[in-house]
Short mmCIF file of C-alpha atoms in Angstrom, two decimals:
data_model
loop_
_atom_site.label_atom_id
_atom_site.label_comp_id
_atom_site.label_asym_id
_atom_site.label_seq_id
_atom_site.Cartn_x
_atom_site.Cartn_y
_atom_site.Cartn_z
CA UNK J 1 48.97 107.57 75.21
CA UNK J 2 52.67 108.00 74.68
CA UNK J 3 54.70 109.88 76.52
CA UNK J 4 55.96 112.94 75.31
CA UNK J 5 56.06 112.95 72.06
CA UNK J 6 58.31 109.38 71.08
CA UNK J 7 56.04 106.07 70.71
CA UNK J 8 59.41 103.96 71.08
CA UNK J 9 62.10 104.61 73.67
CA UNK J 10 65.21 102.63 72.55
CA UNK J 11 67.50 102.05 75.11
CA UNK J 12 71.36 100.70 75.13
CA UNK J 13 71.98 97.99 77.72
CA UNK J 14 75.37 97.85 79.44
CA UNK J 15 76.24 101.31 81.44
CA UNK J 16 72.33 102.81 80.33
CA UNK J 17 69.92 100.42 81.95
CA UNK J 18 72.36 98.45 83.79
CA UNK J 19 76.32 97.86 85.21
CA UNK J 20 78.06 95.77 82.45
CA UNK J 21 77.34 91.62 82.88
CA UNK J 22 75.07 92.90 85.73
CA UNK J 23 71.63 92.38 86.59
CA UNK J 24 69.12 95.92 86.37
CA UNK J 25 68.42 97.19 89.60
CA UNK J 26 65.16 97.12 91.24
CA UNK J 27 65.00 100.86 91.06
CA UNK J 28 65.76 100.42 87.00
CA UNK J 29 63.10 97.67 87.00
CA UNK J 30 60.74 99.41 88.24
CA UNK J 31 60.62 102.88 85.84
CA UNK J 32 60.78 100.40 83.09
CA UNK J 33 57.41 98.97 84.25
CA UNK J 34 56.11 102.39 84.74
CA UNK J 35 57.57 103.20 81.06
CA UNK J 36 55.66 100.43 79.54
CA UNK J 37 53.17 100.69 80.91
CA UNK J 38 52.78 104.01 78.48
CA UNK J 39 54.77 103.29 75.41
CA UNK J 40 56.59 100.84 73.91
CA UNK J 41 60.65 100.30 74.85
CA UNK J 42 63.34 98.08 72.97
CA UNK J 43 66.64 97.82 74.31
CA UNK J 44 69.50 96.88 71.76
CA UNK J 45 73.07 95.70 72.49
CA UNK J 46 76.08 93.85 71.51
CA UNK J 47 75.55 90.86 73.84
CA UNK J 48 73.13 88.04 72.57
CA UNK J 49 69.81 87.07 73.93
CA UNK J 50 70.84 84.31 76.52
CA UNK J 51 72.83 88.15 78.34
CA UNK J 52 69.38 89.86 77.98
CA UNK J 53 67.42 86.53 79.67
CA UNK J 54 69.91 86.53 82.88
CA UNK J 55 70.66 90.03 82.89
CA UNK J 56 67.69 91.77 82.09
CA UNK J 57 64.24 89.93 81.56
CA UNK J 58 65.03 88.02 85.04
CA UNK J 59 64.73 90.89 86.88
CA UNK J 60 61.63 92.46 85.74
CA UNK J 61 58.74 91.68 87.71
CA UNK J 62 55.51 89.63 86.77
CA UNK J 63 53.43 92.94 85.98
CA UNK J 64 55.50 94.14 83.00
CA UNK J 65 53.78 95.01 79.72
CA UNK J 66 56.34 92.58 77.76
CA UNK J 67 54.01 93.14 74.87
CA UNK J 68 55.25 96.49 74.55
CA UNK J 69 59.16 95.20 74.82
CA UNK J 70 61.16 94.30 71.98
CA UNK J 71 64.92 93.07 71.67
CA UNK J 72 67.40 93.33 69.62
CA UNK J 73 70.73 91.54 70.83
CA UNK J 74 74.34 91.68 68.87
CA UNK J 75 73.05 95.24 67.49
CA UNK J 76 70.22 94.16 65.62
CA UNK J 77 71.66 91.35 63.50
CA UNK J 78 68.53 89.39 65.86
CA UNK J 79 65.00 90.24 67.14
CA UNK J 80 63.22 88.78 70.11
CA UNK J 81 59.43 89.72 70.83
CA UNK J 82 56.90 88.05 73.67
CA UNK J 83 54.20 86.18 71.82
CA UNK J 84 51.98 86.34 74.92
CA UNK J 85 53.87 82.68 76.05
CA UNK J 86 57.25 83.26 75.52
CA UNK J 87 59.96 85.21 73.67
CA UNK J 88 60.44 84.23 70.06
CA UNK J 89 63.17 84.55 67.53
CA UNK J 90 61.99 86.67 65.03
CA UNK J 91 65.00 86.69 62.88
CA UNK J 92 68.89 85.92 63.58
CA UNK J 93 71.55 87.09 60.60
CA UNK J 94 74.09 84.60 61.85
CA UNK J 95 77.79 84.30 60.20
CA UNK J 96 78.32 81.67 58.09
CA UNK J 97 80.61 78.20 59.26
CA UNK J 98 83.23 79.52 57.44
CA UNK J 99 83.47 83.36 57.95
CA UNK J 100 83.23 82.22 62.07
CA UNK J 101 86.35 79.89 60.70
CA UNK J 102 88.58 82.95 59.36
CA UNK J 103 87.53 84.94 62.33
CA UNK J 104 88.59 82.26 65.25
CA UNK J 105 91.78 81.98 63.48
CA UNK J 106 92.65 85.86 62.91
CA UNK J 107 92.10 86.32 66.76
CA UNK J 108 94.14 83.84 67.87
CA UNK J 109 96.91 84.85 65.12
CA UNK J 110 96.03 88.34 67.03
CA UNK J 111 96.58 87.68 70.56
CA UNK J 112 99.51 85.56 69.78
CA UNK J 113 101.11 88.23 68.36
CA UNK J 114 100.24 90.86 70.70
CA UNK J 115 101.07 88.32 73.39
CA UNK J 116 97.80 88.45 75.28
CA UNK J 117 98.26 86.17 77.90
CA UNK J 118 96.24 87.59 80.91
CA UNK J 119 97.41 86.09 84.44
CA UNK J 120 93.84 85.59 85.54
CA UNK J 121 90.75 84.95 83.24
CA UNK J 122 86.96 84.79 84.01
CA UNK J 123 84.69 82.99 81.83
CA UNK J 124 85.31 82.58 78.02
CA UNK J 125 87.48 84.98 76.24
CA UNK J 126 85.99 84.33 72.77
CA UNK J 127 82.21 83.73 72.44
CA UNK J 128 80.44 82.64 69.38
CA UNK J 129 77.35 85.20 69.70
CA UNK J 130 76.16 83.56 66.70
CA UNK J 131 75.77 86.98 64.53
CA UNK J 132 79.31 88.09 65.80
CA UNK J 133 82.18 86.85 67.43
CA UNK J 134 83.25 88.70 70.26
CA UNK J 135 86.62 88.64 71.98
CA UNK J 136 86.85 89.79 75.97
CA UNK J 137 90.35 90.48 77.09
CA UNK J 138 89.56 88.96 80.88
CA UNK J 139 87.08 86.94 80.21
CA UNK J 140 83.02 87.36 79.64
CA UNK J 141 82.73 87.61 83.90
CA UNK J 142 85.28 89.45 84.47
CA UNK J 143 84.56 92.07 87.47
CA UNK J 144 84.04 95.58 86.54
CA UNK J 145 87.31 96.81 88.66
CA UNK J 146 89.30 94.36 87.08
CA UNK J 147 88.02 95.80 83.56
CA UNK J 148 88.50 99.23 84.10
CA UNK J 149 91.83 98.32 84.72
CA UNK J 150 93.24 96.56 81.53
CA UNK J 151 93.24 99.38 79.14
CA UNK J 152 92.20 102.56 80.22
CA UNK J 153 93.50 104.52 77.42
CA UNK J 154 92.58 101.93 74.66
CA UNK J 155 95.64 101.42 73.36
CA UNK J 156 95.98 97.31 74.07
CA UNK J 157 92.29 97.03 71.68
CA UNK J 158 93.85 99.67 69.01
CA UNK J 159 96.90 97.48 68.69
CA UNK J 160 94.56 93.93 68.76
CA UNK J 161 92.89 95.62 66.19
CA UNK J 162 95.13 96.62 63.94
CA UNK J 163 96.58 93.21 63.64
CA UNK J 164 92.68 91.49 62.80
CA UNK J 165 92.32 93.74 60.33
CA UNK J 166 95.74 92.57 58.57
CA UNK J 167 93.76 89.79 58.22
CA UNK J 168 89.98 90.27 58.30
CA UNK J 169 89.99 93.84 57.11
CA UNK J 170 86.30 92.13 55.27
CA UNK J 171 84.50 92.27 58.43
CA UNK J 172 83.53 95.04 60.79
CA UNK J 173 85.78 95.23 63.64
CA UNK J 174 84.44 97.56 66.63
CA UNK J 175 84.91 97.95 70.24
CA UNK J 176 82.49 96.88 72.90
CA UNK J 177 82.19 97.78 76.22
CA UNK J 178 85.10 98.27 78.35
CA UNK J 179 87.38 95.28 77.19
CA UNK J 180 85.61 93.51 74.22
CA UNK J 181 86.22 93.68 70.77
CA UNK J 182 83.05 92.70 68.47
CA UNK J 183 83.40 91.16 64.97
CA UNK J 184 80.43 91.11 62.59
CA UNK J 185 79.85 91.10 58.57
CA UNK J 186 80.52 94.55 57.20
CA UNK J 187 77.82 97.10 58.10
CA UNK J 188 76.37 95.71 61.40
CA UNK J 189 76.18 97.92 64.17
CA UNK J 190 73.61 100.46 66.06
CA UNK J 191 73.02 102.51 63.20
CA UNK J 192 72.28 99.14 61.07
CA UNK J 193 70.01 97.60 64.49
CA UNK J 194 68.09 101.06 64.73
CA UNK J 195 67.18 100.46 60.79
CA UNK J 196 66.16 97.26 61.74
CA UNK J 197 63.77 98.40 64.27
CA UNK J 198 62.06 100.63 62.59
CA UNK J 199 61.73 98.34 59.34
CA UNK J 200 60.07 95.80 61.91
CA UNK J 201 58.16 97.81 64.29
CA UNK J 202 56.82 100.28 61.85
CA UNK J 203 58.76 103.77 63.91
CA UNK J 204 59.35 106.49 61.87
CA UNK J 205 62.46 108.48 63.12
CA UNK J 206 60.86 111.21 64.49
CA UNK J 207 58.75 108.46 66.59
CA UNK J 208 61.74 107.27 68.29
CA UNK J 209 64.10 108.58 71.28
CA UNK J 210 67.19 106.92 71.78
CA UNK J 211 68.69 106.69 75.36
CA UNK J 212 72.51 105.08 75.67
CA UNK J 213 75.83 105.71 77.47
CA UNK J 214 78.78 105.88 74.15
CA UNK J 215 77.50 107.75 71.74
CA UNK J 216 80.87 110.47 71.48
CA UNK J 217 83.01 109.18 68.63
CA UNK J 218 84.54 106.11 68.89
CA UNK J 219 81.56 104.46 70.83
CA UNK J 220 79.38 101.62 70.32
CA UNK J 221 76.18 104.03 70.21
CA UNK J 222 77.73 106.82 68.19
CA UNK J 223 76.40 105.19 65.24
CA UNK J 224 73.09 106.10 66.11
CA UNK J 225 73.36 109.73 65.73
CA UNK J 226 73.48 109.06 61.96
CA UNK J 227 69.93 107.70 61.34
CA UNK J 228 68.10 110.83 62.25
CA UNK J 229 66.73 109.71 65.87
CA UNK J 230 66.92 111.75 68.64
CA UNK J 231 69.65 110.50 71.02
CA UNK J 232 70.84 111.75 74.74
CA UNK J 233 73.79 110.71 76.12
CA UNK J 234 73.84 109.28 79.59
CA UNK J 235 76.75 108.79 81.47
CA UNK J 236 75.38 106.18 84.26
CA UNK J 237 72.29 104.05 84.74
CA UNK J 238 71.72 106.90 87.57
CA UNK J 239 71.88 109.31 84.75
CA UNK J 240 69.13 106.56 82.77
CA UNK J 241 66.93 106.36 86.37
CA UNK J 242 66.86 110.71 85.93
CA UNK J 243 65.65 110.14 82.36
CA UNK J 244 62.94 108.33 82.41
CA UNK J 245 61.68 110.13 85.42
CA UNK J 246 61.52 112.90 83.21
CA UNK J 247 60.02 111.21 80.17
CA UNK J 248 57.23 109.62 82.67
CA UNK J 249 56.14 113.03 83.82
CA UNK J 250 56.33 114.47 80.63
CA UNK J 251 59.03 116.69 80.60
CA UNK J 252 61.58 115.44 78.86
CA UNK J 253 63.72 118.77 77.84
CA UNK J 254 63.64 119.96 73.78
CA UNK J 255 65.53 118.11 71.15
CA UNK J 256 69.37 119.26 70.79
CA UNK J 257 70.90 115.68 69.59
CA UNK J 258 73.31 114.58 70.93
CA UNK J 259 71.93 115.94 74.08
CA UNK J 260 72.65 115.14 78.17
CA UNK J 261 70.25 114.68 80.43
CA UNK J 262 70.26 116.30 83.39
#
């Protein structure tokens, strides 16, 4: 039977379910086996699937209902289910050659002008996500400190961005995470992913709660609030651990989107 009233709990990744680039915990892991083990879950984020295999399906243990778990990496432009074997691709809306072309070459016309040279990097700076590009100013492994860090106040990505879309003003051009920029064809983000999922899981809005961590304006999950789902905000994976306590025993507190838990 599903719990409370929602027969799909959508959850954000990176500050809901776990610390960005970091594994869930075993505390996380285990409510989300307890969760599925009543309803179906789907988790949807910017990173692609190979972030969701080390970060995320890794760490759940053996006894997980993965038939109930769906994913949707790079905010829906692709959708991974378990076929009882493995996960499969269901579909993946990747760029085309040349769009990734105009895109590598704006960014680098970007940070050279903007004179991004970082004195320490960690991992890739630009990744090829396949759907989107997605530029992170320290690196994809960069340590959360570090992060925090580089631009508190936004101002380094506001400038970035103002010189891609000089160039690429074609293309949808949206922040991610702490320090990432995300680049994707024009409509693509969590509003576009949440359409997505209930197209190909058969939710109807009403069905579906969404849990994530930026949906004020300006964040990646703000989108969300436009679709008609019922969102709450959560400001930590603690906050996330609180949530689906409440949603296991049933007492999740009364719609007012966009809502806190507390």
């Amino acid at each position: 039977m599903p719990v409370n009233k929602y027969s799909l709990i959508v959850f954000d990744l990176d500050g809901t379910l776990a610390e960005s680039k970091s594994p869930i915990t075993v505390d996380m892991a285990d409510r989300l086996v307890r969760l599925l083990a009543q309803t179906r879950v789907a988790v949807i984020s910017g990173c692609r699937f190979g972030q969701f295999e080390t970060q995320f399906l890794a760490n759940l243990p053996s006894e997980a209902d993965l038939s109930h778990l769906f994913l949707f990496p790079t905010c829906g432009a692709a959708f991974y289910r378990y076929d009882g074997r493995a996960w499969c691709e269901i579909y993946a809306e990747d760029l085309a050659p040349t769009d990734k072309q105009r895109i590598l070459s704006a960014l680098h016309k970007a940070l050279n002008a903007e004179g991004h040279r970082p004195s320490q990097v960690w991992g890739a700076l630009i990744e090829d996500r396949g759907t989107q590009i997605t530029f992170s100013a320290l690196g994809q492994e960069a340590p959360l400190a570090q992060k925090a860090l580089w631009d508190p106040d936004q101002r380094k990505r506001a400038a970035l961005r103002r010189c891609l879309l000089e160039r690429i003003d074609d293309f949808d051009i949206k922040y991610g995470g702490t320090t990432s920029i995300d680049i994707t064809r024009k409509g693509v983000d969590k509003a576009y992913g949440m359409r997505k999922i209930m197209s190909n899981l058969g939710h109807s809005q009403q069905e579906i709660l969404f849990v994530g961590d930026r949906l004020e304006p300006g964040g990646n999950d703000h989108a969300v609030l436009g679709t008609g789902v019922r969102c709450v905000a959560v400001q930590n994976t603690a906050e996330t651990l609180g949530l689906i306590d409440a949603i296991l025993r049933g007492d999740l507190e009364p719609d007012t989107t966009p809502s806190r838990c507390a």
